[in-house]
Amino acid sequence: MVMVGRDAERARLSAFVRAPDGQALVLRGEAGVGKSTLLDLAARLAAEDGQLVVRATGVEAESGLPHAGLHQLLYPLLPTFDDRPYDDRPYDDRSCDGRPSEDRRSDAPLPSAGARAAFDAAFGRSDGPPPPVMALGIAVLDLLSWTAAKGRPLLLVLDDGQWLDGASAEVCGFVGRRLAGRPGVKLLVAVRADTASRFDTAALPEAPVGALADADATRLLDLHHPQLGRQVRGLVLEQAGGNPLALLELPAHLTAGPGDRATQDLLGLHGVPLPRRIQEIYAARLARLGDTVRAELLRGALDGSAARPGDGPAPIARYRMREVDEAVACGLLVVEPVTGELAFRHPLVRSSVVQLATPDQRRSAHRVLAQLHREYPERRAIHLAAATVDPEEGVAADLEAAARSATRRGGARMAVSWLTRAAELSETRVDRSRRLGEAAYVAGQADHLGRARSLALAAAAPGADESPAAVLADSYLALYRDGEVRATHRRIVAAVERLRDSPDRRPCHSDRGPDSPFPDEVLDRLVSLLLAVSQYAGNRATWQRTHEVLATLGDLATERAWMYGSTWSDVVRHGAGWSRRVERASASLADQDPWDVTRLAVSAYHLDVLSPLRPYLERVVDRELDTGAMSSGIVMLHLVLLDQLALGQWDAAERTGHRALALATERGHGLFAHQTRAYLAQLAAVRGRTAEARELQAAVDAWARPRGVGFLTQIADAVGATAALGDGDYETAFLHTIGITAPGAFRPYAYQASRTLLDLVEAALHTGRAEQARAHALAARDAGLPDLSPRLALVTHGALAMTAEDDTEAAAHYARAQSHPAAERFPFELARIRLAHGTGIRRLQGAAAARLPLTQAAKAFDRLGAPAWAARAHAELRAAGVAPHTPSAAPLPLTWQERRVAELAAGGLTNKEIGEQMRLSPRTVSAHLYRAFPKLGITTRAALRDALTRISQPTPAP
């Protein structure tokens, strides 16, 4: 077809195709404006230039199927990975683009074995979970690099990108943003301007494709329809508005039948969006086809026949339309010149085929496609759900199985739809109620709390007591949104007791199944939620009532329930012996639902063995936040943050925390938002940002304390202790720690009691309370804390060393602490113990003996970014006779605003008062002070005045 006009677009595409560097480009315009024609032009130019062109088309029917679009785009290239040597190093040892770091300049980098595994997992050819966007994106870059490095540049062409499923679009965006500087690989995407898609936020370069200019529109019309009369010609130009597809299709409509009737039909659609008008024209052509041809077209439209197969066999079969020459003749189908495959002429044709079909015709087509995809449960489920009208237990069971598979592959949102449809097709009221209850539960985990509530109400039998599904839905809503723990706890206890005493309950858990009216899985979920509520309540009375209920369940309580009840409640009293069982249960995370994974990981956190689980959490968190269990995804972010905090990866922890806070705030989760603020406050406290830590602490405490959320009020007290220790305010630190637990004891069900062991001991020692410090260290030893977790072993031996009654005992415990196999996994605590060790032996044994532990502590604090602690360690080093490694640098210049904030703070004003005077928020004031302190070489507010007096720089003008 001759292209008319489009000079600017053609020039840009020509430059794009022939550019030596890799890049991406998105063409955006309304339907029919010529995007596909421009894609054809680019593909032709690339082919003439000797490039390998791979094409794919988004399919609306598959927009909810994760990775379907990516599979269509890549499977022509996947055979290039077969029978090749692999770089078997993990991605962690490779460059950020997935290529071996030492081979970055190689013309033919080896593909990664991990890339092949990532594709197998994403496309359902292995049992592993789909990889997250980054891992899969790196695998795609690996594949593209391998293909292009064989000497033939590569152009990926994606039409109808707005119909691409979210997971595929995210990966394409990730890849597109990293093609710059990667020679030989380009990505060209076309999307509709009036349809939202993930490419709207992909941050890829865009080129708008608008209507043709009037002169070009006239030339195009005259070129293809030279015999039109003046009146019809004017009507077409007016109605088309420069849309090329309309210019080509409207004349055929007007000349196909009586002129007046066709004109009236066209004018009757005036004011309707142009794509709809063209669709009506296609519908008229379809109506003239035979039933057999239309049935073939319908199957092709519902199964994405427009997907173009590649050189290798397609791993997933597609429906091949047969005996449709009539449709080709009337311009509804085209034959691909390269592959010889049939494809719809335009996406509007596909839409018209589906919309024109009757419900019975669509169901019949879906039945054929379900049989075609019988080897692929999730694809089969899509078609089964649409093919069946009357209740049919076999179909309902297939949909339920597909939903369970989907939840473990990050498709919880899709699973809700399949479970709801399975409930509609259930043959008995019991099965219908159970499946609706399951859908309600999954909807709650996917953060569709309103839908969870409506599904739970639908699951309840008329006149029956409140259903477990309704209790679960309402309780999650009350807990996540409002932090309501007291009433929620009572309600769940009542539901558990009703279910326990129900005559319809079937007692067993190893062989539980879905055929019970009240399967044990529902009871498990109620018990797990009861334990979670108890954990957030964090008080003795709540936990004692929970354990009483758990004890009455007998064999109905699973090992997991006892594991959570022991490790989440009071690890000092109930945590012994669970670490190994947590490790065993963590061996098969891919086979567990995301909410079960997060619960297990919470137990691992309380036992300080979270790090082995973190790689899995990082791999799956993106998919859960995208299409899976949103609530579990936020908890996963919390767990990743906590592990990063423990390991001293504080910059990464801060990024994770702000991401979690943004998500929780956006979703209206008051509990998760304040929990994230509590963790960020802990992070600010250890980094010496005292003002920020106390501001966050106050916000958390003000929200949590009236609600009785003891889990968060304990963190707030711990933040206060850490911040005060950093400032050297040991009396305040002591007051905060005894608010958590009394010296010499560990308050029952106060999970921060053991975590603040070192804080209480240090604060007590520095305030002259040596006996209380010693009693607390001995209480930790007698409670068996060293046997509970590696972190508790480290801090217990550190506390015993700090409070030892003689040098021999102190040396022994310092040695046991620093030589512990897991000591380096907790660098902040280890550095504090080394600082105390060096300080103690400098005073008792002299400077020489103190230099090694003090040097280790100073380096650790410097590396962590804990300035107050680092200053203390360096001061001890100077006292031990160690000169600084480098001369003290001159203070860095302050900005005008930093200088002004520092002057006001030196004058005694609070952050709030400074903010009112300078019209800044207290948080902004805190940020200015945080940047000014290291420039001035100080760590406390009290040192501001002397530091400002020392510097001689003039104040720059604003």
Tab-separated table of C-alpha atoms in Angstrom, residues 228-371:
chain	number	residue	atom	x	y	z
A	228	LEU	CA	-16.636	8.712	-5.897
A	229	GLY	CA	-19.184	11.363	-6.666
A	230	ARG	CA	-18.668	14.864	-5.387
A	231	GLN	CA	-21.355	14.627	-2.681
A	232	VAL	CA	-20.206	11.251	-1.331
A	233	ARG	CA	-16.593	12.362	-1.527
A	234	GLY	CA	-17.309	15.447	0.567
A	235	LEU	CA	-19.312	13.416	3.076
A	236	VAL	CA	-16.466	10.895	3.523
A	237	LEU	CA	-13.864	13.616	4.004
A	238	GLU	CA	-16.046	15.332	6.569
A	239	GLN	CA	-16.872	12.171	8.512
A	240	ALA	CA	-13.363	10.687	8.406
A	241	GLY	CA	-11.664	13.739	9.895
A	242	GLY	CA	-8.307	12.703	8.465
A	243	ASN	CA	-8.449	9.141	9.857
A	244	PRO	CA	-6.875	6.892	7.189
A	245	LEU	CA	-8.877	3.782	8.091
A	246	ALA	CA	-12.121	5.725	7.846
A	247	LEU	CA	-11.067	7.177	4.492
A	248	LEU	CA	-10.537	3.636	3.187
A	249	GLU	CA	-13.608	1.981	4.707
A	250	LEU	CA	-16.417	4.561	4.555
A	251	PRO	CA	-16.659	4.665	0.741
A	252	ALA	CA	-17.119	0.905	0.555
A	253	HIS	CA	-20.007	1.223	3.016
A	254	LEU	CA	-21.640	4.025	1.091
A	255	THR	CA	-21.424	2.241	-2.250
A	256	ALA	CA	-22.381	-1.231	-1.008
A	257	GLY	CA	-26.132	-0.597	-0.985
A	258	PRO	CA	-28.752	2.019	-1.769
A	259	GLY	CA	-27.087	5.400	-1.562
A	260	ASP	CA	-29.672	7.163	0.547
A	261	ARG	CA	-29.886	4.322	3.063
A	262	ALA	CA	-26.105	4.097	3.455
A	263	THR	CA	-25.791	7.855	3.802
A	264	GLN	CA	-28.508	7.928	6.441
A	265	ASP	CA	-26.821	5.118	8.342
A	266	LEU	CA	-23.560	7.011	8.321
A	267	LEU	CA	-25.086	10.323	9.340
A	268	GLY	CA	-27.058	8.549	12.048
A	269	LEU	CA	-23.754	7.605	13.641
A	270	HIS	CA	-22.514	11.207	13.598
A	271	GLY	CA	-21.344	12.160	17.072
A	272	VAL	CA	-20.413	8.564	17.854
A	273	PRO	CA	-16.615	8.086	18.263
A	274	LEU	CA	-15.016	7.321	14.918
A	275	PRO	CA	-13.754	3.814	15.868
A	276	ARG	CA	-17.332	2.875	16.729
A	277	ARG	CA	-18.513	4.119	13.344
A	278	ILE	CA	-15.894	2.030	11.540
A	279	GLN	CA	-16.789	-0.932	13.692
A	280	GLU	CA	-20.376	-0.667	12.509
A	281	ILE	CA	-19.105	-0.894	8.942
A	282	TYR	CA	-17.147	-4.058	9.718
A	283	ALA	CA	-20.208	-5.480	11.434
A	284	ALA	CA	-22.205	-4.969	8.246
A	285	ARG	CA	-19.613	-6.941	6.262
A	286	LEU	CA	-19.557	-9.714	8.844
A	287	ALA	CA	-23.327	-10.031	8.707
A	288	ARG	CA	-23.038	-11.010	5.040
A	289	LEU	CA	-20.694	-13.948	5.750
A	290	GLY	CA	-21.794	-17.533	6.213
A	291	ASP	CA	-22.229	-19.037	9.671
A	292	THR	CA	-19.242	-21.368	9.295
A	293	VAL	CA	-16.876	-18.548	8.375
A	294	ARG	CA	-18.125	-16.337	11.201
A	295	ALA	CA	-17.643	-19.197	13.658
A	296	GLU	CA	-14.037	-19.584	12.516
A	297	LEU	CA	-13.461	-15.841	12.826
A	298	LEU	CA	-14.964	-15.840	16.308
A	299	ARG	CA	-12.633	-18.598	17.517
A	300	GLY	CA	-9.670	-16.770	16.061
A	301	ALA	CA	-10.745	-13.478	17.645
A	302	LEU	CA	-11.192	-15.027	21.090
A	303	ASP	CA	-7.846	-16.834	20.963
A	304	GLY	CA	-5.629	-14.125	19.527
A	305	SER	CA	-5.064	-15.482	16.044
A	306	ALA	CA	-3.416	-12.217	15.101
A	307	ALA	CA	-0.336	-13.417	16.953
A	308	ARG	CA	2.321	-14.166	14.370
A	309	PRO	CA	4.229	-17.423	14.899
A	310	GLY	CA	7.980	-17.410	14.687
A	311	ASP	CA	10.597	-19.683	13.246
A	312	GLY	CA	10.251	-22.279	15.988
A	313	PRO	CA	7.160	-24.162	17.088
A	314	ALA	CA	4.857	-22.283	19.434
A	315	PRO	CA	4.936	-23.784	22.947
A	316	ILE	CA	1.249	-22.843	23.341
A	317	ALA	CA	-1.047	-23.757	20.467
A	318	ARG	CA	-3.167	-21.067	18.838
A	319	TYR	CA	-6.371	-21.546	16.969
A	320	ARG	CA	-5.739	-21.605	13.216
A	321	MET	CA	-8.670	-20.332	11.173
A	322	ARG	CA	-9.602	-22.534	8.210
A	323	GLU	CA	-11.672	-22.072	5.051
A	324	VAL	CA	-12.115	-18.346	5.508
A	325	ASP	CA	-11.345	-17.197	1.976
A	326	GLU	CA	-14.632	-15.313	1.976
A	327	ALA	CA	-13.407	-13.164	4.861
A	328	VAL	CA	-10.136	-12.504	3.072
A	329	ALA	CA	-11.976	-11.508	-0.071
A	330	CYS	CA	-14.108	-8.917	1.687
A	331	GLY	CA	-11.123	-7.351	3.442
A	332	LEU	CA	-11.652	-8.606	6.996
A	333	LEU	CA	-8.578	-10.839	7.043
A	334	VAL	CA	-5.150	-10.442	5.491
A	335	VAL	CA	-2.440	-12.959	4.757
A	336	GLU	CA	0.888	-12.153	6.348
A	337	PRO	CA	3.410	-11.963	3.485
A	338	VAL	CA	6.298	-13.449	5.510
A	339	THR	CA	4.615	-16.272	7.413
A	340	GLY	CA	1.537	-16.901	5.284
A	341	GLU	CA	-0.607	-16.805	8.438
A	342	LEU	CA	-4.071	-15.270	8.549
A	343	ALA	CA	-4.547	-12.161	10.678
A	344	PHE	CA	-7.353	-9.680	11.227
A	345	ARG	CA	-6.978	-6.618	9.086
A	346	HIS	CA	-7.441	-4.324	12.067
A	347	PRO	CA	-8.128	-4.784	15.798
A	348	LEU	CA	-11.566	-3.231	15.248
A	349	VAL	CA	-12.392	-6.210	13.057
A	350	ARG	CA	-11.660	-8.548	15.950
A	351	SER	CA	-13.819	-6.473	18.287
A	352	SER	CA	-16.654	-6.453	15.745
A	353	VAL	CA	-16.483	-10.240	15.351
A	354	VAL	CA	-16.894	-10.744	19.098
A	355	GLN	CA	-19.608	-8.128	19.554
A	356	LEU	CA	-21.689	-9.341	16.617
A	357	ALA	CA	-21.739	-12.941	17.881
A	358	THR	CA	-24.642	-14.097	20.012
A	359	PRO	CA	-24.000	-15.361	23.563
A	360	ASP	CA	-24.548	-18.959	22.418
A	361	GLN	CA	-22.059	-18.517	19.587
A	362	ARG	CA	-19.442	-17.108	21.964
A	363	ARG	CA	-19.961	-19.945	24.419
A	364	SER	CA	-19.604	-22.502	21.655
A	365	ALA	CA	-16.327	-20.902	20.544
A	366	HIS	CA	-15.030	-20.855	24.105
A	367	ARG	CA	-15.767	-24.586	24.461
A	368	VAL	CA	-13.654	-25.341	21.397
A	369	LEU	CA	-10.825	-23.193	22.744
A	370	ALA	CA	-11.032	-24.769	26.198
A	371	GLN	CA	-10.461	-28.142	24.576
